[in-house]
Short mmCIF file of C-alpha atoms in Angstrom, two decimals:
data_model
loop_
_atom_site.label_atom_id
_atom_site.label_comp_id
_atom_site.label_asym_id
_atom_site.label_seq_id
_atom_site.Cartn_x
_atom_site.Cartn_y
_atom_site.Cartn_z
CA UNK H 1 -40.13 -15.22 -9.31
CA UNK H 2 -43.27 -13.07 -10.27
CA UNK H 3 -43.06 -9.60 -9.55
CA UNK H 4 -46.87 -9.39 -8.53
CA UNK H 5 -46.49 -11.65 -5.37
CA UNK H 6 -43.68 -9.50 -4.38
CA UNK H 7 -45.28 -6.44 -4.15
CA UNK H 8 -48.21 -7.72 -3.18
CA UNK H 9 -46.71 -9.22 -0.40
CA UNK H 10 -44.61 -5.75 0.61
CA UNK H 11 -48.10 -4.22 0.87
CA UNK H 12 -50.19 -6.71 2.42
CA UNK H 13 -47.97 -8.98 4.40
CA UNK H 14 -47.89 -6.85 7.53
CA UNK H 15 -49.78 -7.61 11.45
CA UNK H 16 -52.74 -7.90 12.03
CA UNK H 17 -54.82 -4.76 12.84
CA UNK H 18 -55.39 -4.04 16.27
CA UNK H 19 -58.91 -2.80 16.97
CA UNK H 20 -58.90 -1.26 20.14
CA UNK H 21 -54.78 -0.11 20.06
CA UNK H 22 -56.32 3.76 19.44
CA UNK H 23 -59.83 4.66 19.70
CA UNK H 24 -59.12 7.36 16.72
CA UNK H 25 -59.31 4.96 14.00
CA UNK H 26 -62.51 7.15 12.51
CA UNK H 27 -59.72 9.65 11.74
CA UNK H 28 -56.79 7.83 11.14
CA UNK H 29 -56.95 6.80 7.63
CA UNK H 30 -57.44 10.41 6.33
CA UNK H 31 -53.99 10.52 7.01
CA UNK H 32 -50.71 12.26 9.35
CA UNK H 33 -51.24 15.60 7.45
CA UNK H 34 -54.50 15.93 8.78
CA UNK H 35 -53.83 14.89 12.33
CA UNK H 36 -51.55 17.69 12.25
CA UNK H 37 -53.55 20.11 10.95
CA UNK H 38 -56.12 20.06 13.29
CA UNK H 39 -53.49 20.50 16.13
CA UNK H 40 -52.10 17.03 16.92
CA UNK H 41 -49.14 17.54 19.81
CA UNK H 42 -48.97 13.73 20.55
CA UNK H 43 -49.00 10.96 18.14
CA UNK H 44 -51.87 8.34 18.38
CA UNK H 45 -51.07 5.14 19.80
CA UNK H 46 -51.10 3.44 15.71
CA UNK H 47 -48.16 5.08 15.11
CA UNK H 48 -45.59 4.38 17.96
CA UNK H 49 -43.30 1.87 17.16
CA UNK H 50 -42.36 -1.05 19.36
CA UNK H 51 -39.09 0.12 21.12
CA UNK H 52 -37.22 -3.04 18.74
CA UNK H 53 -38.02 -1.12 15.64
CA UNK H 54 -37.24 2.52 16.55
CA UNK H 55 -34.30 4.10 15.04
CA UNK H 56 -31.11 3.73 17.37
CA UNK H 57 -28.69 6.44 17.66
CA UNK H 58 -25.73 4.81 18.29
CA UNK H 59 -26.10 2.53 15.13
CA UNK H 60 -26.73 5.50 13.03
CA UNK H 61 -23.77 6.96 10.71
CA UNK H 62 -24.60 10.39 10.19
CA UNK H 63 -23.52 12.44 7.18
CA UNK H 64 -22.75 9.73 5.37
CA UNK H 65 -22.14 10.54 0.75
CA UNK H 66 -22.52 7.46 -1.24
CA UNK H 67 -21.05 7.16 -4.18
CA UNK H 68 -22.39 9.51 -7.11
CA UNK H 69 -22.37 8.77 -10.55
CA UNK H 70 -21.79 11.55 -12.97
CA UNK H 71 -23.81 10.70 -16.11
CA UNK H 72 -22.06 13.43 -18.81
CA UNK H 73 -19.70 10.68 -18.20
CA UNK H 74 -21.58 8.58 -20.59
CA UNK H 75 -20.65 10.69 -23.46
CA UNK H 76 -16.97 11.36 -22.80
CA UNK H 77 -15.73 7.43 -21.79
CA UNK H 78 -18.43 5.25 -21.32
CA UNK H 79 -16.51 2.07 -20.27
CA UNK H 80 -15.62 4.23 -17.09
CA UNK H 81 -19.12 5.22 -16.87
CA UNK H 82 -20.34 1.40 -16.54
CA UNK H 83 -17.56 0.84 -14.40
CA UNK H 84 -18.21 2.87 -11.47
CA UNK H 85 -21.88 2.61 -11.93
CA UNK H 86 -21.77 -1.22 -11.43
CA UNK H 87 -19.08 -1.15 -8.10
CA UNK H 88 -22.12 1.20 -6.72
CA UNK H 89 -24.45 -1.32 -7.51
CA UNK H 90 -22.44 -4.06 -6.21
CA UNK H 91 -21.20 -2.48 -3.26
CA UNK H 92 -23.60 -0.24 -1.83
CA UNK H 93 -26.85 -0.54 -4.32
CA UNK H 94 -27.97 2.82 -3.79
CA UNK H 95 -25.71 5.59 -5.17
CA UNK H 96 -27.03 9.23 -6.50
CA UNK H 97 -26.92 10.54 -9.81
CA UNK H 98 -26.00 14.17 -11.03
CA UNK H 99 -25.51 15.30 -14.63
CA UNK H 100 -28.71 13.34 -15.56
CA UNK H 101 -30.02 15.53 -17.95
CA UNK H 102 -33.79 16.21 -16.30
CA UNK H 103 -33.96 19.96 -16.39
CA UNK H 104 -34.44 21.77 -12.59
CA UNK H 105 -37.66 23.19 -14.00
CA UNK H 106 -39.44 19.41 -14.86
CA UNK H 107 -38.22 19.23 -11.05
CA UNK H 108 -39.02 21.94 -9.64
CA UNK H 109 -42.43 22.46 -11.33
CA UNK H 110 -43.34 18.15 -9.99
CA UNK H 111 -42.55 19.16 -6.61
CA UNK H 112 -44.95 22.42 -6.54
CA UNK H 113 -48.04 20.17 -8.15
CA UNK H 114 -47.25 17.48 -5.54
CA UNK H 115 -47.48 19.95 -2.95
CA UNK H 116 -50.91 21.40 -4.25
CA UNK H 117 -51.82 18.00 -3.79
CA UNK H 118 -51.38 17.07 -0.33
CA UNK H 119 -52.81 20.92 -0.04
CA UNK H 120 -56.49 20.35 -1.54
CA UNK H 121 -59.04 19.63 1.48
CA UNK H 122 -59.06 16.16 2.58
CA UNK H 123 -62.56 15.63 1.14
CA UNK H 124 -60.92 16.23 -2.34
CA UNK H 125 -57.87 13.67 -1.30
CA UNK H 126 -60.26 11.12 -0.02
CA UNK H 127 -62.29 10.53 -3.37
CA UNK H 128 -58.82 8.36 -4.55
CA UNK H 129 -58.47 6.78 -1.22
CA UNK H 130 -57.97 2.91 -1.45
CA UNK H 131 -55.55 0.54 -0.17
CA UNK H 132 -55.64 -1.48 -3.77
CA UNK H 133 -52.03 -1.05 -5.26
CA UNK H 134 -52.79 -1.52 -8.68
CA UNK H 135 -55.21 1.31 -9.15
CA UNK H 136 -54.47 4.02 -11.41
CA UNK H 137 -54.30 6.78 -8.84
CA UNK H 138 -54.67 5.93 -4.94
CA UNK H 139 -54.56 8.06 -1.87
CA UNK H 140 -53.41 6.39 1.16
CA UNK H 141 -51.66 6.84 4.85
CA UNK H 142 -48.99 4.33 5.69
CA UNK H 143 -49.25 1.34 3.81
CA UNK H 144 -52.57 -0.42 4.32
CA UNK H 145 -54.02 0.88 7.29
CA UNK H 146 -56.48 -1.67 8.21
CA UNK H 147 -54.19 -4.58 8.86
CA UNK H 148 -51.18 -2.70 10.62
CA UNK H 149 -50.78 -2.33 14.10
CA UNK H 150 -47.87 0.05 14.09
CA UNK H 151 -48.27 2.06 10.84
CA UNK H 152 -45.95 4.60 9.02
CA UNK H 153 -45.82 8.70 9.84
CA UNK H 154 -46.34 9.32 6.31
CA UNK H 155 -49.62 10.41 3.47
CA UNK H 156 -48.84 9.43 -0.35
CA UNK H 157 -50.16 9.46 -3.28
CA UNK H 158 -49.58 7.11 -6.27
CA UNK H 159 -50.04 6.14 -9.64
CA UNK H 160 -49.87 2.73 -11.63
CA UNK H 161 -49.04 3.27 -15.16
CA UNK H 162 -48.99 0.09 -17.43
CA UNK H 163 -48.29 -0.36 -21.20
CA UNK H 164 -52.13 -1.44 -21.41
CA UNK H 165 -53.63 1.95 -20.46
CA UNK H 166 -53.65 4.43 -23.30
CA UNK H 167 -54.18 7.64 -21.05
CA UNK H 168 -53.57 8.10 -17.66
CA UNK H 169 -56.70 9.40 -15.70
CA UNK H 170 -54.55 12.35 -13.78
CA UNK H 171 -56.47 14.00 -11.03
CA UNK H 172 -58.29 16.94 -12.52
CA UNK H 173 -57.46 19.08 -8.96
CA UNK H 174 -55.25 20.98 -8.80
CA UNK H 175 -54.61 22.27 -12.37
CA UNK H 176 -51.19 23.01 -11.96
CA UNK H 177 -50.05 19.20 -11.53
CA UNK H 178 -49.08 18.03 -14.57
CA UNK H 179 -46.38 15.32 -14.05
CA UNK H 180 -46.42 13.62 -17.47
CA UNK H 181 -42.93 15.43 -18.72
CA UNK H 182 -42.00 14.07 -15.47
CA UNK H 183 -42.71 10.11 -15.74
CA UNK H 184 -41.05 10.79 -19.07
CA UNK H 185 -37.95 11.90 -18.36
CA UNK H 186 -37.47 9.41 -15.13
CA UNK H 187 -38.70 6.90 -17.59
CA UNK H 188 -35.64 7.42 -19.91
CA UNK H 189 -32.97 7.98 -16.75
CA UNK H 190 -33.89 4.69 -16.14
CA UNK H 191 -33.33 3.03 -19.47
CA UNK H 192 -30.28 4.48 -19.89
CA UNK H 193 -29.01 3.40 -16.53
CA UNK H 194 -30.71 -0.17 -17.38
CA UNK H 195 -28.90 -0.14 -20.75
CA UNK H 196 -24.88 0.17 -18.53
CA UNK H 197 -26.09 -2.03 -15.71
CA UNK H 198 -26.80 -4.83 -18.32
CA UNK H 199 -23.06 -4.20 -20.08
CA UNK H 200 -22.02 -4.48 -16.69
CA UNK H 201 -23.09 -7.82 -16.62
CA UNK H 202 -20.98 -8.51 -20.02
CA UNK H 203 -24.45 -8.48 -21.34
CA UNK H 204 -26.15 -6.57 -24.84
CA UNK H 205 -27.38 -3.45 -23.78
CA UNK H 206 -30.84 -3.96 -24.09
CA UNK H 207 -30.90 -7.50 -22.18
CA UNK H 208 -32.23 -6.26 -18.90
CA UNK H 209 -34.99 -4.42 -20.93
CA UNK H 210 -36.13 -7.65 -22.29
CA UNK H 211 -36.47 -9.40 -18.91
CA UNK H 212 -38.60 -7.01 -18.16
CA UNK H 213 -40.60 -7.36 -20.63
CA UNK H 214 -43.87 -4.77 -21.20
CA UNK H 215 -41.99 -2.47 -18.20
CA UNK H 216 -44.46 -0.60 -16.04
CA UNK H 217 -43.84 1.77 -13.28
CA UNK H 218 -45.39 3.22 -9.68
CA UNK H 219 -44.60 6.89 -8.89
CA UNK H 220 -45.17 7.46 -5.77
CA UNK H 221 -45.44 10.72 -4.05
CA UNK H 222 -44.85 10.78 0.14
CA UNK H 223 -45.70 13.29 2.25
CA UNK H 224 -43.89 13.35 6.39
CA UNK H 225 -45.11 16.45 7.71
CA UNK H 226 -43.68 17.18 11.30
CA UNK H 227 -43.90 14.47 14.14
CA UNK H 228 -44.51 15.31 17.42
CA UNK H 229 -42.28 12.19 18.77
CA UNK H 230 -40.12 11.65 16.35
CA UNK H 231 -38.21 9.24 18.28
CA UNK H 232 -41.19 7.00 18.68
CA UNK H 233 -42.41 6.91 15.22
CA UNK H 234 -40.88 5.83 11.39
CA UNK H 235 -42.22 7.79 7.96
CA UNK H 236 -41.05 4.22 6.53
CA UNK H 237 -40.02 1.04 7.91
CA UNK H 238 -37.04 -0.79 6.85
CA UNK H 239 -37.65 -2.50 3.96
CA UNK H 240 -36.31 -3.41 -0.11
CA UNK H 241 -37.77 -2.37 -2.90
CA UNK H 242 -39.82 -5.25 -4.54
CA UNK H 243 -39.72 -4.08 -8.27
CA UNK H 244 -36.53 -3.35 -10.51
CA UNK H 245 -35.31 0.14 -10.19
CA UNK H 246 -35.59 2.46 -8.08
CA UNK H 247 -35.72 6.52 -9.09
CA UNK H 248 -36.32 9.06 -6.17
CA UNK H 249 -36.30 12.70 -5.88
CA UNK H 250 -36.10 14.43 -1.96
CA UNK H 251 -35.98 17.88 -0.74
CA UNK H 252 -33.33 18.75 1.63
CA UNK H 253 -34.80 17.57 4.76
CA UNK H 254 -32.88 14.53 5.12
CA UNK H 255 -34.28 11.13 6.90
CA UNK H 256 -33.23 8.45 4.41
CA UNK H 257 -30.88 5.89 5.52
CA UNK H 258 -29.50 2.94 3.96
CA UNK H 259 -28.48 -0.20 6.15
CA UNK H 260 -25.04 -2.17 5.59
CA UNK H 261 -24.43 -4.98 8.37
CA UNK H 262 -25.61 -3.81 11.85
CA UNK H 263 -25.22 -0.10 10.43
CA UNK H 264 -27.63 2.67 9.10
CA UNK H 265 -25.88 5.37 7.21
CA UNK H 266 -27.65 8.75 6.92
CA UNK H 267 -27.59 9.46 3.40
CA UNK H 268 -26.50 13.53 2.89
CA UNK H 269 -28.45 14.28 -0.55
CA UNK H 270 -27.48 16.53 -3.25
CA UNK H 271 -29.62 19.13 -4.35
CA UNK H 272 -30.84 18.17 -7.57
CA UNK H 273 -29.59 14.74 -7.89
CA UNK H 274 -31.95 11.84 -8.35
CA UNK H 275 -31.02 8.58 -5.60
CA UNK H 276 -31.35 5.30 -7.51
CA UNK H 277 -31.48 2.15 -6.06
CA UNK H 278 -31.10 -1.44 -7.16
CA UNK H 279 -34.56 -3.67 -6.22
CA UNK H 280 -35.03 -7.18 -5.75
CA UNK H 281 -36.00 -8.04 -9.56
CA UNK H 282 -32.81 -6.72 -10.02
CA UNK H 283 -30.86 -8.30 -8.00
CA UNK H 284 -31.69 -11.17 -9.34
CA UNK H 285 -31.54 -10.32 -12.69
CA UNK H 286 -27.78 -10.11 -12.09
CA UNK H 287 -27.73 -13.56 -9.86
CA UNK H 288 -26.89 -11.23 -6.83
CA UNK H 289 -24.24 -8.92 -8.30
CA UNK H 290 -26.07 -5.69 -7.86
CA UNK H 291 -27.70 -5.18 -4.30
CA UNK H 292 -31.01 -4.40 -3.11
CA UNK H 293 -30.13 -2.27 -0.32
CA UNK H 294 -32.86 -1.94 2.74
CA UNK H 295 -33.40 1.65 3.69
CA UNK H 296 -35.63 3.37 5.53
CA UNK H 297 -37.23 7.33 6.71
CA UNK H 298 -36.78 8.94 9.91
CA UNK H 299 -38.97 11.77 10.63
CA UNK H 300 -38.51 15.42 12.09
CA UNK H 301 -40.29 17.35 15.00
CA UNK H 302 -40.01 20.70 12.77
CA UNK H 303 -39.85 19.84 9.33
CA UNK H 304 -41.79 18.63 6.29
CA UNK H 305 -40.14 16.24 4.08
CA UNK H 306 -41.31 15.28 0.53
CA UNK H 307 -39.91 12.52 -1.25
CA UNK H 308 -41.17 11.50 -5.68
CA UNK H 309 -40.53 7.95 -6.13
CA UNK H 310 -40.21 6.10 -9.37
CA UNK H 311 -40.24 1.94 -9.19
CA UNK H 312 -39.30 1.07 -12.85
CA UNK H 313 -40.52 -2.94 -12.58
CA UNK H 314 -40.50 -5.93 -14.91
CA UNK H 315 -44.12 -6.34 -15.87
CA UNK H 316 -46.08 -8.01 -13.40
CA UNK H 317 -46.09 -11.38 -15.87
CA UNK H 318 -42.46 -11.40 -16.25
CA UNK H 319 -40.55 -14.59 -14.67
CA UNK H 320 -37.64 -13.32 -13.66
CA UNK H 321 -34.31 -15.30 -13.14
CA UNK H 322 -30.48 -14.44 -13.89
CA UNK H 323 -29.43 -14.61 -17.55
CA UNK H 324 -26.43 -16.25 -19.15
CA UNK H 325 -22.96 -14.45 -18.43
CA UNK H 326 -24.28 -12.53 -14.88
CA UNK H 327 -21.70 -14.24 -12.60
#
């Protein structure tokens, strides 16, 4: 399976726009932040969801720690290490990761230039809009705006790195984001994780690596500022990740929740831990062993919440399919 059509189809597949569902649609794709800075108190009609895909309390698990994986664990018994990593990944496929070596300050100092991002005047935000994926740096609201009839309560903004590009083009506004020591050190978290989920799989170390071949990845940074109706509205539908691995770093706002059976399970995060999750390449890179987990964001009537995502993916040529010895 080719990892382009997947994506592709995670961005694009969606309804058919709507014309006249909100007469607003001149403001709309400038995105959430800036209907709520200019005073929004009641969301437009674009963003209610249909009352069959609105978050249900009583099939919500608050509270609810998966499993964490200490990485220093790596060093002192290894086998162990791999162990518990891959029951995560086969029983839950979304577990968080402390220990992980990414100093608080690489952290700390991403989330402050992400947040002078969403903070430069929409003008400056709108020169990257586009709803092409494959761009090196793209603005955006939702997903792809013009052919969604219930879209998503949250802004982003993204970059596509490849192993063809020899320098990323990084917004020049605002100076302080710099988030190349960032995408680094992700970068290696998730080789090192790759290298025990493929031993895992009684495979060499570097056998997942290969199937992906020339690796690329999409950070992604989202933005849900406060929603009016928060019970009417999703910052991200439920959905699986389309690419490999998944690397994400959240505040302590809360809203992600991961579905098992008929069940969504608030996930509690750790400060300063990193949520991984297995995606679909993955999955069946290890003929079904490791699970792509949907999940999904709720939103808050009070609070912003600001999520850095890393998809590590296959390159977009790869042809993915299980490899000897994954069963």
């Amino acid at each position: 399976m080719n990892l382009v059509h997947l994506i592709s189809s995670y961005f694009v597949a969606m309804p058919s726009f709507v014309a006249n569902v909100n007469q607003q649609t001149d403001v709309l794709p400038k995105g959430v932040k800036a209907l709520m800075d200019n005073g929004l108190v009641t969301i437009p009609g674009r963003y209610i969801k249909p009352p069959s895909h609105r978050a249900v309390k009583h099939l919500i698990v608050p509270g609810v720690e998966i499993p964490v994986i200490d990485m220093a664990e790596l060093e002192s018994d290894r086998e162990k290490f791999v162990q518990t990593l891959c029951k995560a990944s086969s029983e839950w496929g979304i577990f968080q990761v402390i220990n992980h070596g990414i100093p608080v300050a690489t952290m700390q100092g991403m989330v402050h230039g992400v947040l002078e991002l969403f903070d430069l005047p929409i003008e400056e935000k709108m020169k990257y809009y586009t709803e092409e994926v494959f761009v090196p740096v793209r603005y955006c609201t939702s997903m792809t705006p013009s052919q969604e009839t219930h879209m998503e309560w949250h802004d982003h903004f993204q970059h596509y790195f490849s192993n063809r590009e020899k320098e990323h083009p990084w917004p020049e506004k605002p100076a302080c984001y710099l988030a190349s020591s960032y995408v680094s050190s992700v970068k290696h978290l998730s080789q090192t994780l790759m290298s025990a989920l493929s031993e895992g799989l009684g495979l060499d170390s570097n056998c997942l690596a290969k199937s992906f071949g020339d690796s690329e990845m999409i950070l992604r940074s989202n933005y849900y500022p406060p929603c009016p109706n928060p019970d009417l509205a999703l910052g991200m539908n439920g959905h699986t990740d389309s690419g490999g691995l998944t690397i994400l770093f959240e505040d302590q706002v809360g809203g992600l929740q991961a579905r098992k059976g008929d069940l969504w399970y608030d996930l509690k995060p750790i400060k300063n831990a990193f949520i991984v999750n297995i995606a679909d390449q993955l999955q069946i890179l290890s003929n079904g062993k490791y699970k792509s987990i949907e999940h999904r964001v709720l939103v808050q009537p009070d609070q912003t919440r600001l999520s850095i995502v890393a998809f590590c993916n296959p390159s977009r040529d790869a042809v993915i399919g299980p490899p000897a010895r994954t069963y």
